[in-house]
C-alpha atoms as an extended CHARMM CRD file, in Angstrom:
* protein
*
       114  EXT
         1         1  MET       CA             83.6760000000      101.6970000000      101.3640000000  PROA      1               0.0000000000
         2         2  THR       CA             80.5190000000      103.9900000000      100.5910000000  PROA      2               0.0000000000
         3         3  ALA       CA             79.7450000000      107.3130000000      102.3130000000  PROA      3               0.0000000000
         4         4  GLN       CA             77.0330000000      105.4040000000      104.3380000000  PROA      4               0.0000000000
         5         5  ALA       CA             79.5320000000      102.6120000000      105.4600000000  PROA      5               0.0000000000
         6         6  LYS       CA             82.3360000000      105.3750000000      106.6880000000  PROA      6               0.0000000000
         7         7  SER       CA             79.6350000000      107.5570000000      108.4490000000  PROA      7               0.0000000000
         8         8  PHE       CA             78.0610000000      104.7010000000      110.0630000000  PROA      8               0.0000000000
         9         9  GLU       CA             81.8210000000      103.4150000000      110.7160000000  PROA      9               0.0000000000
        10        10  ASN       CA             82.4940000000      107.0040000000      112.0200000000  PROA      10              0.0000000000
        11        11  GLY       CA             79.3270000000      106.8830000000      114.1030000000  PROA      11              0.0000000000
        12        12  SER       CA             80.3830000000      103.8170000000      115.6910000000  PROA      12              0.0000000000
        13        13  ARG       CA             82.9680000000      104.7740000000      117.0790000000  PROA      13              0.0000000000
        14        14  ASN       CA             82.8230000000      107.7220000000      118.5270000000  PROA      14              0.0000000000
        15        15  SER       CA             79.4580000000      106.3290000000      120.0310000000  PROA      15              0.0000000000
        16        16  GLU       CA             81.5830000000      103.7750000000      121.5860000000  PROA      16              0.0000000000
        17        17  SER       CA             83.8710000000      106.3910000000      123.1150000000  PROA      17              0.0000000000
        18        18  VAL       CA             81.2880000000      108.1080000000      124.4330000000  PROA      18              0.0000000000
        19        19  MET       CA             79.9530000000      105.5470000000      125.8570000000  PROA      19              0.0000000000
        20        20  GLY       CA             83.0490000000      104.1870000000      127.1620000000  PROA      20              0.0000000000
        21        21  GLU       CA             83.8880000000      107.6750000000      128.7440000000  PROA      21              0.0000000000
        22        22  LEU       CA             80.4290000000      107.9580000000      130.0180000000  PROA      22              0.0000000000
        23        23  ASN       CA             80.5840000000      104.8250000000      131.8560000000  PROA      23              0.0000000000
        24        24  ARG       CA             84.4270000000      105.4660000000      133.5820000000  PROA      24              0.0000000000
        25        25  ILE       CA             82.0210000000      109.2300000000      133.9810000000  PROA      25              0.0000000000
        26        26  VAL       CA             79.9120000000      107.2470000000      136.6080000000  PROA      26              0.0000000000
        27        27  ALA       CA             81.9080000000      104.4660000000      137.9920000000  PROA      27              0.0000000000
        28        28  GLN       CA             83.9930000000      107.4310000000      139.3870000000  PROA      28              0.0000000000
        29        29  ALA       CA             81.2890000000      109.2670000000      140.4180000000  PROA      29              0.0000000000
        30        30  GLU       CA             79.1240000000      106.1810000000      142.1910000000  PROA      30              0.0000000000
        31        31  GLU       CA             82.9480000000      106.1980000000      144.0270000000  PROA      31              0.0000000000
        32        32  LEU       CA             82.8710000000      109.1250000000      145.0810000000  PROA      32              0.0000000000
        33        33  LEU       CA             79.0910000000      108.8650000000      146.1280000000  PROA      33              0.0000000000
        34        34  ARG       CA             80.2910000000      105.9900000000      148.4820000000  PROA      34              0.0000000000
        35        35  THR       CA             83.1920000000      108.1340000000      150.0770000000  PROA      35              0.0000000000
        36        36  LEU       CA             81.2800000000      111.1640000000      150.5240000000  PROA      36              0.0000000000
        37        37  GLY       CA             78.5770000000      108.8190000000      152.2490000000  PROA      37              0.0000000000
        38        38  GLU       CA             80.9540000000      108.3240000000      155.1550000000  PROA      38              0.0000000000
        39        39  GLU       CA             81.0440000000      111.7980000000      155.3720000000  PROA      39              0.0000000000
        40        40  GLY       CA             78.6620000000      114.3170000000      157.1370000000  PROA      40              0.0000000000
        41        41  GLY       CA             77.8190000000      118.0450000000      157.0060000000  PROA      41              0.0000000000
        42        42  ALA       CA             75.9940000000      120.9030000000      154.3100000000  PROA      42              0.0000000000
        43        43  ALA       CA             78.9960000000      120.9410000000      152.0720000000  PROA      43              0.0000000000
        44        44  ALA       CA             79.2750000000      117.1410000000      151.8620000000  PROA      44              0.0000000000
        45        45  GLU       CA             75.2620000000      116.8610000000      150.8340000000  PROA      45              0.0000000000
        46        46  ALA       CA             76.3810000000      119.2510000000      148.2870000000  PROA      46              0.0000000000
        47        47  VAL       CA             78.5800000000      117.4910000000      146.5800000000  PROA      47              0.0000000000
        48        48  ARG       CA             76.9090000000      114.4610000000      146.8730000000  PROA      48              0.0000000000
        49        49  GLN       CA             73.4750000000      115.9240000000      145.3990000000  PROA      49              0.0000000000
        50        50  ARG       CA             75.7080000000      117.8030000000      142.2330000000  PROA      50              0.0000000000
        51        51  VAL       CA             77.3020000000      114.2480000000      141.8140000000  PROA      51              0.0000000000
        52        52  VAL       CA             73.7340000000      112.3800000000      142.0110000000  PROA      52              0.0000000000
        53        53  ARG       CA             72.6550000000      115.1920000000      139.1540000000  PROA      53              0.0000000000
        54        54  THR       CA             76.1590000000      114.4470000000      137.3600000000  PROA      54              0.0000000000
        55        55  VAL       CA             75.5380000000      110.5570000000      137.0990000000  PROA      55              0.0000000000
        56        56  ASN       CA             71.3750000000      110.7770000000      136.5430000000  PROA      56              0.0000000000
        57        57  GLN       CA             72.6540000000      113.2360000000      133.4730000000  PROA      57              0.0000000000
        58        58  ALA       CA             75.5000000000      110.6730000000      132.3900000000  PROA      58              0.0000000000
        59        59  LYS       CA             72.8370000000      107.7210000000      132.5520000000  PROA      59              0.0000000000
        60        60  VAL       CA             70.3480000000      109.5270000000      130.2520000000  PROA      60              0.0000000000
        61        61  LYS       CA             73.5530000000      110.3070000000      128.0590000000  PROA      61              0.0000000000
        62        62  LEU       CA             74.4440000000      106.9040000000      127.9960000000  PROA      62              0.0000000000
        63        63  ALA       CA             71.0890000000      105.5390000000      127.1970000000  PROA      63              0.0000000000
        64        64  ASP       CA             70.7740000000      108.2490000000      124.3660000000  PROA      64              0.0000000000
        65        65  ALA       CA             73.9370000000      106.9130000000      122.9680000000  PROA      65              0.0000000000
        66        66  SER       CA             72.7190000000      103.2690000000      122.7750000000  PROA      66              0.0000000000
        67        67  THR       CA             69.8410000000      104.3010000000      121.0200000000  PROA      67              0.0000000000
        68        68  ARG       CA             72.1860000000      106.1370000000      118.8520000000  PROA      68              0.0000000000
        69        69  VAL       CA             73.6400000000      103.1230000000      117.9320000000  PROA      69              0.0000000000
        70        70  ARG       CA             71.0880000000      100.4490000000      117.6750000000  PROA      70              0.0000000000
        71        71  GLY       CA             69.1220000000      102.6570000000      115.3870000000  PROA      71              0.0000000000
        72        72  ALA       CA             72.6780000000      103.1920000000      113.5030000000  PROA      72              0.0000000000
        73        73  THR       CA             73.0260000000       99.2730000000      113.4310000000  PROA      73              0.0000000000
        74        74  THR       CA             69.6500000000       98.2220000000      112.3230000000  PROA      74              0.0000000000
        75        75  ASP       CA             69.9740000000      101.2830000000      109.1690000000  PROA      75              0.0000000000
        76        76  ALA       CA             73.5080000000       99.3850000000      108.5930000000  PROA      76              0.0000000000
        77        77  ALA       CA             71.8860000000       96.2140000000      107.9650000000  PROA      77              0.0000000000
        78        78  LYS       CA             68.8820000000       97.5930000000      106.1630000000  PROA      78              0.0000000000
        79        79  ALA       CA             71.8180000000       99.0730000000      103.6270000000  PROA      79              0.0000000000
        80        80  THR       CA             73.4010000000       95.8180000000      103.3540000000  PROA      80              0.0000000000
        81        81  ASP       CA             70.2040000000       94.1270000000      103.0690000000  PROA      81              0.0000000000
        82        82  ARG       CA             69.2280000000       95.9470000000       99.8980000000  PROA      82              0.0000000000
        83        83  TYR       CA             72.7940000000       95.8170000000       98.6650000000  PROA      83              0.0000000000
        84        84  VAL       CA             72.9090000000       92.3250000000       98.8320000000  PROA      84              0.0000000000
        85        85  HSD       CA             68.9050000000       91.8960000000       96.7580000000  PROA      85              0.0000000000
        86        86  ASP       CA             70.2560000000       94.4100000000       94.6310000000  PROA      86              0.0000000000
        87        87  ASN       CA             73.2930000000       92.7450000000       93.7870000000  PROA      87              0.0000000000
        88        88  PRO       CA             73.5480000000       89.1510000000       94.7210000000  PROA      88              0.0000000000
        89        89  TRP       CA             76.5430000000       88.2680000000       92.3790000000  PROA      89              0.0000000000
        90        90  LYS       CA             78.7460000000       91.3290000000       93.5540000000  PROA      90              0.0000000000
        91        91  SER       CA             77.7790000000       90.0360000000       96.6470000000  PROA      91              0.0000000000
        92        92  ILE       CA             78.6360000000       86.7180000000       96.3670000000  PROA      92              0.0000000000
        93        93  ALA       CA             82.0270000000       87.4310000000       94.6400000000  PROA      93              0.0000000000
        94        94  TYR       CA             83.1780000000       89.9280000000       98.0190000000  PROA      94              0.0000000000
        95        95  GLY       CA             81.9500000000       86.4320000000      100.0920000000  PROA      95              0.0000000000
        96        96  ALA       CA             84.2970000000       84.8650000000       97.9600000000  PROA      96              0.0000000000
        97        97  ALA       CA             86.9290000000       87.1820000000       97.7250000000  PROA      97              0.0000000000
        98        98  ALA       CA             86.9440000000       87.6060000000      102.0320000000  PROA      98              0.0000000000
        99        99  GLY       CA             86.8790000000       83.5440000000      102.2100000000  PROA      99              0.0000000000
       100       100  ALA       CA             90.2380000000       83.6250000000       99.9720000000  PROA      100             0.0000000000
       101       101  VAL       CA             91.6190000000       86.4470000000      101.9970000000  PROA      101             0.0000000000
       102       102  VAL       CA             91.0610000000       84.9350000000      105.4150000000  PROA      102             0.0000000000
       103       103  ALA       CA             92.3210000000       81.1330000000      104.2360000000  PROA      103             0.0000000000
       104       104  ILE       CA             95.3070000000       82.9470000000      102.6050000000  PROA      104             0.0000000000
       105       105  LEU       CA             96.1830000000       84.4290000000      106.2550000000  PROA      105             0.0000000000
       106       106  ALA       CA             95.2640000000       81.5100000000      108.3640000000  PROA      106             0.0000000000
       107       107  ALA       CA             97.3420000000       79.0650000000      105.9290000000  PROA      107             0.0000000000
       108       108  ALA       CA            100.0940000000       81.5190000000      106.6330000000  PROA      108             0.0000000000
       109       109  LEU       CA             99.6920000000       81.8980000000      110.2740000000  PROA      109             0.0000000000
       110       110  LEU       CA             99.6190000000       78.0590000000      110.5340000000  PROA      110             0.0000000000
       111       111  ARG       CA            102.9860000000       78.3060000000      108.1180000000  PROA      111             0.0000000000
       112       112  ASP       CA            104.5550000000       79.9860000000      110.6600000000  PROA      112             0.0000000000
       113       113  ASP       CA            103.7610000000       78.0570000000      113.6580000000  PROA      113             0.0000000000
       114       114  GLU       CA            105.3580000000       75.3090000000      112.6850000000  PROA      114             0.0000000000
């Protein structure tokens, strides 16, 4: 695996975990806001405003992470396209090898089911 592919894979995993965490935080904050909506008073309003700020910040970070993931995906697709054009026979061989592996695994799984 090339360094670029490893970097893409690591970045993709990190972005996915960050996005998952941010989605979880947003959901929790929105639930807290619903709960606070039933409460009154200055303290509840202060907490509500702080939660709204936190949710807005999380949404901005989530949008940024999404943009970075899209950019990394585009870069990986361009790198793959370049590699395939520069090494067509290697690409065909890799594709054939991957197909053979899938066929062997499928045959083994089907044999185990019988």
